[in-house]
PDB file of C-alpha atoms in Angstrom:
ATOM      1  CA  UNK Z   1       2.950  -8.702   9.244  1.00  0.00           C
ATOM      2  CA  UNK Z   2       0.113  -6.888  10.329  1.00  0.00           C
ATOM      3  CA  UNK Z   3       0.335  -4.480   7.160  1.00  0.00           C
ATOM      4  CA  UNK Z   4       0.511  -7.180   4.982  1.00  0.00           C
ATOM      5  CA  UNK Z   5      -2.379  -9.150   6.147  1.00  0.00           C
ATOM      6  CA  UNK Z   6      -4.487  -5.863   5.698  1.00  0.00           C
ATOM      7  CA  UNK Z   7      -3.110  -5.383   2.234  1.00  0.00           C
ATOM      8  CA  UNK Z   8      -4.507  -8.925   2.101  1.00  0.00           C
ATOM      9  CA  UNK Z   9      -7.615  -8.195   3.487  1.00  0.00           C
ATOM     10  CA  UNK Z  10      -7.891  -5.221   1.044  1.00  0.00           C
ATOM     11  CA  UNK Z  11      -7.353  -6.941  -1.941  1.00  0.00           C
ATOM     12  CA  UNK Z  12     -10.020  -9.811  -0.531  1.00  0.00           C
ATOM     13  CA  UNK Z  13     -13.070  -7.179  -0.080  1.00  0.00           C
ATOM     14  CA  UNK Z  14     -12.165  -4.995  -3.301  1.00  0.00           C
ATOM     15  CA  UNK Z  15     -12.478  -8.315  -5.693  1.00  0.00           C
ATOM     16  CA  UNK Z  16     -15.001 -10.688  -3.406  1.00  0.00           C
ATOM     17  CA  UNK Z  17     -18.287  -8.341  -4.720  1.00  0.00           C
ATOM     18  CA  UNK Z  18     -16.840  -9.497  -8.699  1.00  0.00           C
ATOM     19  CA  UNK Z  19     -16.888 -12.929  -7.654  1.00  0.00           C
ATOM     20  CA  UNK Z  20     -19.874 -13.199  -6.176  1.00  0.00           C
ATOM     21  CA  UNK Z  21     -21.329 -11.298  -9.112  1.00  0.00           C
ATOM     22  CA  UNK Z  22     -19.458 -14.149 -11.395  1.00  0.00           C
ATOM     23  CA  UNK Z  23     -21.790 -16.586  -9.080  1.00  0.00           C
ATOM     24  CA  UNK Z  24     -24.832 -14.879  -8.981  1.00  0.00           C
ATOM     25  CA  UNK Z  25     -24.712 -14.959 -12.910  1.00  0.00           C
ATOM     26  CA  UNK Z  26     -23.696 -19.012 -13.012  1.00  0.00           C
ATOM     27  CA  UNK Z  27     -20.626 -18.347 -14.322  1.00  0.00           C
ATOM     28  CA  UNK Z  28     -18.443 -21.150 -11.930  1.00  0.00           C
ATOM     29  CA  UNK Z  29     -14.752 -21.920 -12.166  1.00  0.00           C
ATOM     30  CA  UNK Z  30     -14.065 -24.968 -13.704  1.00  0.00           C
ATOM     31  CA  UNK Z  31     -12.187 -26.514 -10.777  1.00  0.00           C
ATOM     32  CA  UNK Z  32      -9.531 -28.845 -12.194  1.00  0.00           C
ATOM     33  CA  UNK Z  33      -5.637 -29.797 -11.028  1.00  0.00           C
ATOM     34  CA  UNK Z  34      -3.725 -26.847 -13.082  1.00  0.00           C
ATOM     35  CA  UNK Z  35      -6.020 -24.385 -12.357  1.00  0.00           C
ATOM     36  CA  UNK Z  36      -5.198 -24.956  -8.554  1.00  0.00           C
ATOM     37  CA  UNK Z  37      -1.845 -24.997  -9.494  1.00  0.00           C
ATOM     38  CA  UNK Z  38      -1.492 -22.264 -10.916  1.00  0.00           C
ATOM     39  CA  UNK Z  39      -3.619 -20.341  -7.965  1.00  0.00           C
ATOM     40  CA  UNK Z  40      -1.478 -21.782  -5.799  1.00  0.00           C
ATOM     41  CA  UNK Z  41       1.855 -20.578  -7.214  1.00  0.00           C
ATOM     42  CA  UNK Z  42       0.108 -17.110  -7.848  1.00  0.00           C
ATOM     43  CA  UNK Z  43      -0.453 -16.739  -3.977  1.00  0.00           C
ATOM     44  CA  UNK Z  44       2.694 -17.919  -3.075  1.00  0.00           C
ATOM     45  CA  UNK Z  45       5.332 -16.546  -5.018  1.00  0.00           C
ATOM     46  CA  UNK Z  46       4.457 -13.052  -6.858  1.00  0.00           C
ATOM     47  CA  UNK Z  47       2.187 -12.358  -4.103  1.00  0.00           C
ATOM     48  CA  UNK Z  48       3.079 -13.561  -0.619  1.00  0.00           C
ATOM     49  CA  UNK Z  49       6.743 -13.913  -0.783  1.00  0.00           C
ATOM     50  CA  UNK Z  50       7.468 -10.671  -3.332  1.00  0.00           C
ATOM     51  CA  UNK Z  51       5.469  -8.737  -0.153  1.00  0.00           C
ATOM     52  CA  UNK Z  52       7.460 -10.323   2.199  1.00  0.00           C
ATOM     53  CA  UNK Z  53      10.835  -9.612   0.868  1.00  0.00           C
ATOM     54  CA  UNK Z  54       9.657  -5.941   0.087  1.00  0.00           C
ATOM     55  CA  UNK Z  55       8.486  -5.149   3.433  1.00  0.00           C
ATOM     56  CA  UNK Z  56      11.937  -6.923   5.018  1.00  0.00           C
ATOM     57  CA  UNK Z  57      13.117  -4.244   2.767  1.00  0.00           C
ATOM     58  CA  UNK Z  58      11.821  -1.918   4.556  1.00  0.00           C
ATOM     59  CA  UNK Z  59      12.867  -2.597   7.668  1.00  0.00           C
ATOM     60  CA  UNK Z  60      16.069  -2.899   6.623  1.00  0.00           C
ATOM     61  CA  UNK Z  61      16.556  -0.300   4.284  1.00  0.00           C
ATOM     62  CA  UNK Z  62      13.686   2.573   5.071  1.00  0.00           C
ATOM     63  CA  UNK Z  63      10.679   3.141   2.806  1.00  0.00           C
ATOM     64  CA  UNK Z  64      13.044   5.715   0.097  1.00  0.00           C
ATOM     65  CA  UNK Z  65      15.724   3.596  -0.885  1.00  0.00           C
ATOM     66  CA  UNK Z  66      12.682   0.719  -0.859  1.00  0.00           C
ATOM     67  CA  UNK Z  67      10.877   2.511  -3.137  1.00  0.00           C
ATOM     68  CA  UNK Z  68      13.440   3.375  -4.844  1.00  0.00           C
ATOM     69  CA  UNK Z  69      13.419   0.001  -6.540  1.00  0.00           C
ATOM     70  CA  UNK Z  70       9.871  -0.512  -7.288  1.00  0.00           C
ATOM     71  CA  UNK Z  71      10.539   0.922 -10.577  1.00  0.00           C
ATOM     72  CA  UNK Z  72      12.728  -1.955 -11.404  1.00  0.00           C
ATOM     73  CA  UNK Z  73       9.924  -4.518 -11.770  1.00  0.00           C
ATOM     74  CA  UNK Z  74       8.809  -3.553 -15.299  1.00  0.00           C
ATOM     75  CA  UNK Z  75      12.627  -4.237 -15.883  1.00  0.00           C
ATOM     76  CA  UNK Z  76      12.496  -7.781 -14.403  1.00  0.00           C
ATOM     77  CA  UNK Z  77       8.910  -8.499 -15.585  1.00  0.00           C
ATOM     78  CA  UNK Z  78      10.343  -7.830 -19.523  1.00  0.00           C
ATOM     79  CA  UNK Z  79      13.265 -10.048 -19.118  1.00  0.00           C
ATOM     80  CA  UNK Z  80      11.181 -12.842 -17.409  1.00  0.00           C
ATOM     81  CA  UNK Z  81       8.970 -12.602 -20.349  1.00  0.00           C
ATOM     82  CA  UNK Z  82      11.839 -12.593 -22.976  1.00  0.00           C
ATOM     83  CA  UNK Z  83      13.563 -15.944 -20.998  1.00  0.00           C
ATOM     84  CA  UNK Z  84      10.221 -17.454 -19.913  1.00  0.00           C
ATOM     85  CA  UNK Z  85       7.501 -16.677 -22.946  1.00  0.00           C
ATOM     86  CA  UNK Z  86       9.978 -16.234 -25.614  1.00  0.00           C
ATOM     87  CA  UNK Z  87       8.396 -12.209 -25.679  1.00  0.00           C
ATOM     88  CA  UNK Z  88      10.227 -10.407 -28.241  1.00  0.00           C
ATOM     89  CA  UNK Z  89      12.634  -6.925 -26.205  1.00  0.00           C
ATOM     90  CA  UNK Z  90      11.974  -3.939 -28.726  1.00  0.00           C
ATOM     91  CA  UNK Z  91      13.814  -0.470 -28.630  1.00  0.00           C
ATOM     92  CA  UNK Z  92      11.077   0.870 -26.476  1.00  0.00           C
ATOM     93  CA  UNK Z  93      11.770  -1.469 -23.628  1.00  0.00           C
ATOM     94  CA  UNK Z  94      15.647  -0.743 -23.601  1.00  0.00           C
ATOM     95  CA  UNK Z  95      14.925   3.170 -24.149  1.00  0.00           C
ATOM     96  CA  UNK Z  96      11.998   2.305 -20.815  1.00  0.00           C
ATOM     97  CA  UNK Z  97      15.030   0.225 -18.876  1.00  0.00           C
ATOM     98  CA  UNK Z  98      17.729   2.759 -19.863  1.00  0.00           C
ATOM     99  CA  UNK Z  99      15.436   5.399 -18.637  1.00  0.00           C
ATOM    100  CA  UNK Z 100      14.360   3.086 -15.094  1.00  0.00           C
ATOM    101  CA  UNK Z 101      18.074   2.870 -14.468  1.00  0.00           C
ATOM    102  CA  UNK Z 102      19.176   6.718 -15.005  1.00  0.00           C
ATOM    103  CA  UNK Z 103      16.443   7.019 -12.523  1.00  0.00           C
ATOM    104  CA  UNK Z 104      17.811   4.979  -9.664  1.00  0.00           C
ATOM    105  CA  UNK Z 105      20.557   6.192 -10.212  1.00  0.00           C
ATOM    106  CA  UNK Z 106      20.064  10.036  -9.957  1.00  0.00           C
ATOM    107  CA  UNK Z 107      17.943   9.532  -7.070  1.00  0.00           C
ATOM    108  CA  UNK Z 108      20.181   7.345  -4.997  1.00  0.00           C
ATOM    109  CA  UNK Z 109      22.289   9.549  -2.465  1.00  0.00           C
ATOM    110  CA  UNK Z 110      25.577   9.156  -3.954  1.00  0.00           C
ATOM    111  CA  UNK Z 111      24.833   9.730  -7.300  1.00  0.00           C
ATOM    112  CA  UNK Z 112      22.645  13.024  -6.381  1.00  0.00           C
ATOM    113  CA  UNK Z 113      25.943  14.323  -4.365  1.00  0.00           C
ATOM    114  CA  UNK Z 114      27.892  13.410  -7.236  1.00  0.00           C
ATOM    115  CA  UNK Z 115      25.646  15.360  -9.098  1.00  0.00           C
ATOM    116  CA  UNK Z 116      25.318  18.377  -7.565  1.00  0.00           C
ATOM    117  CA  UNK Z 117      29.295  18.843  -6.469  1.00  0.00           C
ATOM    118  CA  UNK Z 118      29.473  18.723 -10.710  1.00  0.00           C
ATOM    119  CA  UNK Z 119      27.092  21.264 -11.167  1.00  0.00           C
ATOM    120  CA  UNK Z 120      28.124  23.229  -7.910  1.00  0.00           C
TER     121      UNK Z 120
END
């Protein structure tokens, strides 16, 4: 947890000098019920859960095979779009998905053996 909360603590100091710029030039928030809404659900979900389940990953897992599947969140963020926003899916995103997955999958330790006993 402690690697979290400094990621945390990161994020906090890199963006706090922009807001208090916003402040200092009287541009203010308009504070109403959505917009804490959708803060809230920002913090929570995509942010504080997503890092939790990534670093339980981790532990689990190791840091390679972890990273492994960073690369798939372009995927997932395209098909939330297409079910979610109605976002059109081009050629270029299945060529980009196509390419995500050959990925993985050459660099996953089965696949790489398999590999290299066909080339051997």
């Amino acid at each position: 947890m402690s690697f979290l909360a400094t990621t945390f603590a990161m994020g906090l100091a890199a963006l706090l000098p922009f807001y208090l710029g916003e402040i200092a030039n009287g541009c203010l928030i308009v504070s109403t019920t959505d917009s804490w809404l959708a803060i809230s659900y920002v913090c929570v979900f995509p942010s504080l859960i997503a890092y939790l389940f990534f670093n339980r990953g981790v532990e689990l897992l190791g840091s390679a095979p972890t990273a492994l599947y960073l690369n798939i969140m372009p995927v997932i963020g395209a098909v939330l779009a297409y079910v979610l926003l109605a976002e059109p899916i081009r050629g270029f995103h299945f060529l980009g998905m196509g390419l995500i997955g050959v990925g993985i999958l050459c660099a996953s330790n089965e696949a790489r053996d398999r590999i290299m006993r066909i080339l051997a």
